[in-house]
């Protein structure tokens, strides 16, 4: 349990660490942002496939494949529903924004909610990894998510400051998003430990949420500013870094 708690704090703290870097480099170019986010997308993609989806198939026995497929789609659909129902500010191409159900919410709350929507399932994925009992594999997953959180923390600072949020409130918001990820990690860990029977489905569910975020959020954003080629190679580098880490630590 101590290892899980420390990992949860590390995963959540990575976002805060990234935000501190973001304060130093307030104006991050689109090209740099796209490259860094693409690398993070590659890391998350490898973590989802190698650390969650494939173990789901292996641990599901003779029903592993259908359970995994069902879990992937359930996770993606669940996140899609949350994305539609929860009020939030969604950053899109061209620095335009789309606002969902935001009549009574401040821009600060919208930003925080948008980030939290994506951080919660990432935290759950880290916690579910520990629920499998393979701590080395779980640490690889958590490390990949934490690595992704650093550039995420970096790139959210500039837009929030530009929107008129004070530096103090911006840092508090970054801390809140990190806390959400800590909570998600603990939820994932305890949910799987309550019933090991649901482990294959839970692994696939967590993997599905991560795949959804990569496809729906990260890749479109990194391909929206004319840096598609560099972003593509950065994704491949991120994927290979996690692949090598998984083999060396496995």
GROMACS .gro file of C-alpha atoms in nm:
model
  250
    1UNK     CA    1   0.000   0.000   0.000
    2UNK     CA    2   0.288   0.236   0.076
    3UNK     CA    3   0.423   0.188  -0.277
    4UNK     CA    4   0.080   0.263  -0.424
    5UNK     CA    5   0.045   0.580  -0.220
    6UNK     CA    6   0.394   0.702  -0.311
    7UNK     CA    7   0.328   0.629  -0.676
    8UNK     CA    8  -0.004   0.813  -0.662
    9UNK     CA    9   0.171   1.116  -0.518
   10UNK     CA   10   0.441   1.089  -0.784
   11UNK     CA   11   0.191   1.067  -1.069
   12UNK     CA   12  -0.007   1.363  -0.938
   13UNK     CA   13   0.305   1.557  -0.848
   14UNK     CA   14   0.435   1.525  -1.204
   15UNK     CA   15   0.161   1.762  -1.321
   16UNK     CA   16   0.259   2.015  -1.056
   17UNK     CA   17   0.627   1.978  -1.148
   18UNK     CA   18   0.538   2.041  -1.512
   19UNK     CA   19   0.341   2.350  -1.415
   20UNK     CA   20   0.644   2.491  -1.236
   21UNK     CA   21   0.841   2.452  -1.558
   22UNK     CA   22   0.551   2.617  -1.737
   23UNK     CA   23   0.585   2.926  -1.517
   24UNK     CA   24   0.949   2.957  -1.626
   25UNK     CA   25   0.861   2.922  -1.995
   26UNK     CA   26   0.523   3.098  -2.006
   27UNK     CA   27   0.514   3.135  -2.384
   28UNK     CA   28   0.558   2.791  -2.533
   29UNK     CA   29   0.561   2.779  -2.913
   30UNK     CA   30   0.309   2.561  -3.094
   31UNK     CA   31   0.589   2.357  -3.245
   32UNK     CA   32   0.748   2.278  -2.910
   33UNK     CA   33   0.410   2.209  -2.753
   34UNK     CA   34   0.309   1.975  -3.036
   35UNK     CA   35   0.635   1.781  -3.018
   36UNK     CA   36   0.621   1.740  -2.642
   37UNK     CA   37   0.253   1.641  -2.639
   38UNK     CA   38   0.311   1.393  -2.921
   39UNK     CA   39   0.594   1.233  -2.727
   40UNK     CA   40   0.358   1.209  -2.430
   41UNK     CA   41   0.091   1.056  -2.654
   42UNK     CA   42   0.337   0.788  -2.762
   43UNK     CA   43   0.424   0.716  -2.401
   44UNK     CA   44   0.056   0.684  -2.309
   45UNK     CA   45  -0.016   0.467  -2.612
   46UNK     CA   46   0.255   0.219  -2.517
   47UNK     CA   47   0.147   0.221  -2.153
   48UNK     CA   48  -0.214   0.154  -2.252
   49UNK     CA   49  -0.133  -0.132  -2.490
   50UNK     CA   50   0.160  -0.298  -2.313
   51UNK     CA   51   0.064  -0.234  -1.954
   52UNK     CA   52  -0.314  -0.258  -1.960
   53UNK     CA   53  -0.469  -0.409  -2.271
   54UNK     CA   54  -0.235  -0.704  -2.331
   55UNK     CA   55  -0.234  -0.803  -1.961
   56UNK     CA   56  -0.614  -0.788  -1.973
   57UNK     CA   57  -0.618  -1.046  -2.252
   58UNK     CA   58  -0.369  -1.268  -2.068
   59UNK     CA   59  -0.549  -1.258  -1.735
   60UNK     CA   60  -0.895  -1.305  -1.881
   61UNK     CA   61  -0.837  -1.671  -1.965
   62UNK     CA   62  -1.048  -1.819  -2.243
   63UNK     CA   63  -1.278  -1.515  -2.230
   64UNK     CA   64  -0.991  -1.272  -2.223
   65UNK     CA   65  -1.031  -1.135  -2.575
   66UNK     CA   66  -1.406  -1.053  -2.566
   67UNK     CA   67  -1.373  -0.916  -2.211
   68UNK     CA   68  -1.085  -0.694  -2.320
   69UNK     CA   69  -1.267  -0.564  -2.628
   70UNK     CA   70  -1.575  -0.491  -2.418
   71UNK     CA   71  -1.366  -0.315  -2.155
   72UNK     CA   72  -1.189  -0.096  -2.413
   73UNK     CA   73  -1.514   0.023  -2.567
   74UNK     CA   74  -1.680   0.069  -2.228
   75UNK     CA   75  -1.393   0.285  -2.109
   76UNK     CA   76  -1.395   0.497  -2.424
   77UNK     CA   77  -1.774   0.539  -2.421
   78UNK     CA   78  -1.774   0.625  -2.050
   79UNK     CA   79  -1.516   0.898  -2.103
   80UNK     CA   80  -1.706   1.025  -2.407
   81UNK     CA   81  -2.024   1.054  -2.201
   82UNK     CA   82  -1.840   1.235  -1.923
   83UNK     CA   83  -1.682   1.463  -2.184
   84UNK     CA   84  -2.030   1.557  -2.309
   85UNK     CA   85  -2.212   1.592  -1.977
   86UNK     CA   86  -1.960   1.762  -1.750
   87UNK     CA   87  -1.930   2.138  -1.805
   88UNK     CA   88  -1.582   2.220  -1.927
   89UNK     CA   89  -1.374   2.428  -2.161
   90UNK     CA   90  -1.234   2.222  -2.447
   91UNK     CA   91  -0.931   2.353  -2.637
   92UNK     CA   92  -0.952   2.296  -3.009
   93UNK     CA   93  -0.749   2.373  -3.318
   94UNK     CA   94  -0.657   2.728  -3.401
   95UNK     CA   95  -0.668   2.830  -3.034
   96UNK     CA   96  -1.046   2.848  -3.052
   97UNK     CA   97  -1.251   2.709  -2.770
   98UNK     CA   98  -1.577   2.524  -2.740
   99UNK     CA   99  -1.780   2.568  -2.425
  100UNK     CA  100  -2.022   2.303  -2.292
  101UNK     CA  101  -2.297   2.395  -2.041
  102UNK     CA  102  -2.092   2.679  -1.896
  103UNK     CA  103  -2.348   2.948  -1.822
  104UNK     CA  104  -2.274   2.970  -1.449
  105UNK     CA  105  -1.911   2.866  -1.442
  106UNK     CA  106  -1.597   3.078  -1.449
  107UNK     CA  107  -1.323   3.018  -1.701
  108UNK     CA  108  -1.097   2.896  -1.421
  109UNK     CA  109  -1.342   2.621  -1.324
  110UNK     CA  110  -1.386   2.526  -1.689
  111UNK     CA  111  -1.012   2.485  -1.736
  112UNK     CA  112  -0.971   2.281  -1.419
  113UNK     CA  113  -1.268   2.058  -1.506
  114UNK     CA  114  -1.134   1.989  -1.854
  115UNK     CA  115  -0.797   1.881  -1.718
  116UNK     CA  116  -0.951   1.680  -1.435
  117UNK     CA  117  -1.171   1.486  -1.680
  118UNK     CA  118  -0.858   1.350  -1.843
  119UNK     CA  119  -0.647   1.312  -1.529
  120UNK     CA  120  -0.897   1.099  -1.339
  121UNK     CA  121  -0.894   0.801  -1.580
  122UNK     CA  122  -0.515   0.825  -1.607
  123UNK     CA  123  -0.494   0.795  -1.230
  124UNK     CA  124  -0.737   0.504  -1.233
  125UNK     CA  125  -0.519   0.333  -1.494
  126UNK     CA  126  -0.216   0.364  -1.266
  127UNK     CA  127  -0.408   0.223  -0.971
  128UNK     CA  128  -0.552  -0.066  -1.171
  129UNK     CA  129  -0.199  -0.158  -1.275
  130UNK     CA  130  -0.104  -0.214  -0.912
  131UNK     CA  131  -0.420  -0.416  -0.860
  132UNK     CA  132  -0.284  -0.676  -1.101
  133UNK     CA  133  -0.013  -0.765  -0.850
  134UNK     CA  134   0.273  -0.704  -1.097
  135UNK     CA  135   0.441  -0.407  -0.933
  136UNK     CA  136   0.716  -0.373  -1.193
  137UNK     CA  137   0.460  -0.350  -1.474
  138UNK     CA  138   0.248  -0.113  -1.266
  139UNK     CA  139   0.547   0.115  -1.211
  140UNK     CA  140   0.608   0.124  -1.586
  141UNK     CA  141   0.247   0.231  -1.642
  142UNK     CA  142   0.263   0.490  -1.365
  143UNK     CA  143   0.599   0.615  -1.495
  144UNK     CA  144   0.455   0.658  -1.843
  145UNK     CA  145   0.158   0.851  -1.709
  146UNK     CA  146   0.381   1.067  -1.490
  147UNK     CA  147   0.609   1.136  -1.786
  148UNK     CA  148   0.306   1.245  -1.984
  149UNK     CA  149   0.188   1.469  -1.701
  150UNK     CA  150   0.503   1.682  -1.703
  151UNK     CA  151   0.452   1.835  -2.049
  152UNK     CA  152   0.078   1.850  -1.982
  153UNK     CA  153   0.148   2.061  -1.676
  154UNK     CA  154   0.380   2.278  -1.881
  155UNK     CA  155   0.140   2.360  -2.160
  156UNK     CA  156  -0.163   2.445  -1.945
  157UNK     CA  157   0.006   2.730  -1.762
  158UNK     CA  158   0.036   2.973  -2.055
  159UNK     CA  159  -0.332   2.957  -2.163
  160UNK     CA  160  -0.452   3.003  -1.806
  161UNK     CA  161  -0.231   3.307  -1.751
  162UNK     CA  162  -0.339   3.445  -2.088
  163UNK     CA  163  -0.702   3.401  -1.984
  164UNK     CA  164  -0.642   3.638  -1.693
  165UNK     CA  165  -0.595   3.385  -1.414
  166UNK     CA  166  -0.348   3.504  -1.152
  167UNK     CA  167  -0.023   3.306  -1.109
  168UNK     CA  168  -0.129   3.199  -0.760
  169UNK     CA  169  -0.467   3.067  -0.874
  170UNK     CA  170  -0.303   2.904  -1.175
  171UNK     CA  171  -0.067   2.709  -0.951
  172UNK     CA  172  -0.353   2.611  -0.719
  173UNK     CA  173  -0.548   2.483  -1.021
  174UNK     CA  174  -0.247   2.277  -1.129
  175UNK     CA  175  -0.226   2.129  -0.779
  176UNK     CA  176  -0.596   2.040  -0.788
  177UNK     CA  177  -0.554   1.852  -1.115
  178UNK     CA  178  -0.266   1.661  -0.957
  179UNK     CA  179  -0.480   1.573  -0.655
  180UNK     CA  180  -0.749   1.440  -0.889
  181UNK     CA  181  -0.493   1.201  -1.034
  182UNK     CA  182  -0.391   1.085  -0.687
  183UNK     CA  183  -0.756   1.014  -0.606
  184UNK     CA  184  -0.797   0.827  -0.935
  185UNK     CA  185  -0.496   0.608  -0.858
  186UNK     CA  186  -0.639   0.509  -0.521
  187UNK     CA  187  -0.983   0.445  -0.671
  188UNK     CA  188  -0.836   0.213  -0.934
  189UNK     CA  189  -0.626   0.024  -0.680
  190UNK     CA  190  -0.903  -0.036  -0.428
  191UNK     CA  191  -1.167  -0.113  -0.692
  192UNK     CA  192  -0.960  -0.398  -0.834
  193UNK     CA  193  -0.859  -0.530  -0.492
  194UNK     CA  194  -1.222  -0.550  -0.381
  195UNK     CA  195  -1.288  -0.802  -0.654
  196UNK     CA  196  -1.004  -0.964  -0.849
  197UNK     CA  197  -1.273  -1.107  -1.077
  198UNK     CA  198  -1.313  -0.771  -1.249
  199UNK     CA  199  -0.939  -0.721  -1.304
  200UNK     CA  200  -0.926  -0.810  -1.679
  201UNK     CA  201  -1.223  -0.582  -1.751
  202UNK     CA  202  -1.081  -0.303  -1.533
  203UNK     CA  203  -0.744  -0.319  -1.710
  204UNK     CA  204  -0.913  -0.296  -2.050
  205UNK     CA  205  -1.145  -0.019  -1.926
  206UNK     CA  206  -0.847   0.189  -1.814
  207UNK     CA  207  -0.671   0.120  -2.144
  208UNK     CA  208  -0.979   0.228  -2.336
  209UNK     CA  209  -0.997   0.560  -2.154
  210UNK     CA  210  -0.632   0.628  -2.233
  211UNK     CA  211  -0.680   0.541  -2.601
  212UNK     CA  212  -0.978   0.775  -2.612
  213UNK     CA  213  -0.777   1.066  -2.471
  214UNK     CA  214  -0.492   1.002  -2.716
  215UNK     CA  215  -0.718   0.989  -3.022
  216UNK     CA  216  -0.977   1.250  -2.925
  217UNK     CA  217  -0.754   1.507  -2.761
  218UNK     CA  218  -0.381   1.469  -2.800
  219UNK     CA  219  -0.330   1.371  -3.164
  220UNK     CA  220  -0.577   1.627  -3.310
  221UNK     CA  221  -0.419   1.902  -3.102
  222UNK     CA  222  -0.064   1.815  -3.208
  223UNK     CA  223  -0.163   1.800  -3.577
  224UNK     CA  224  -0.345   2.134  -3.581
  225UNK     CA  225  -0.057   2.378  -3.629
  226UNK     CA  226   0.138   2.248  -3.927
  227UNK     CA  227   0.377   2.029  -3.728
  228UNK     CA  228   0.232   1.692  -3.827
  229UNK     CA  229   0.560   1.534  -3.940
  230UNK     CA  230   0.755   1.623  -3.627
  231UNK     CA  231   0.460   1.528  -3.408
  232UNK     CA  232   0.434   1.186  -3.572
  233UNK     CA  233   0.801   1.106  -3.514
  234UNK     CA  234   0.779   1.235  -3.157
  235UNK     CA  235   0.491   0.995  -3.093
  236UNK     CA  236   0.699   0.707  -3.228
  237UNK     CA  237   0.991   0.806  -3.006
  238UNK     CA  238   0.765   0.816  -2.701
  239UNK     CA  239   0.619   0.477  -2.786
  240UNK     CA  240   0.964   0.322  -2.830
  241UNK     CA  241   1.094   0.472  -2.505
  242UNK     CA  242   0.811   0.299  -2.319
  243UNK     CA  243   0.861  -0.020  -2.518
  244UNK     CA  244   1.227  -0.038  -2.422
  245UNK     CA  245   1.144   0.047  -2.060
  246UNK     CA  246   0.882  -0.227  -2.050
  247UNK     CA  247   1.126  -0.488  -2.181
  248UNK     CA  248   1.413  -0.384  -1.955
  249UNK     CA  249   1.196  -0.369  -1.643
  250UNK     CA  250   0.974  -0.663  -1.731
   0.00000   0.00000   0.00000
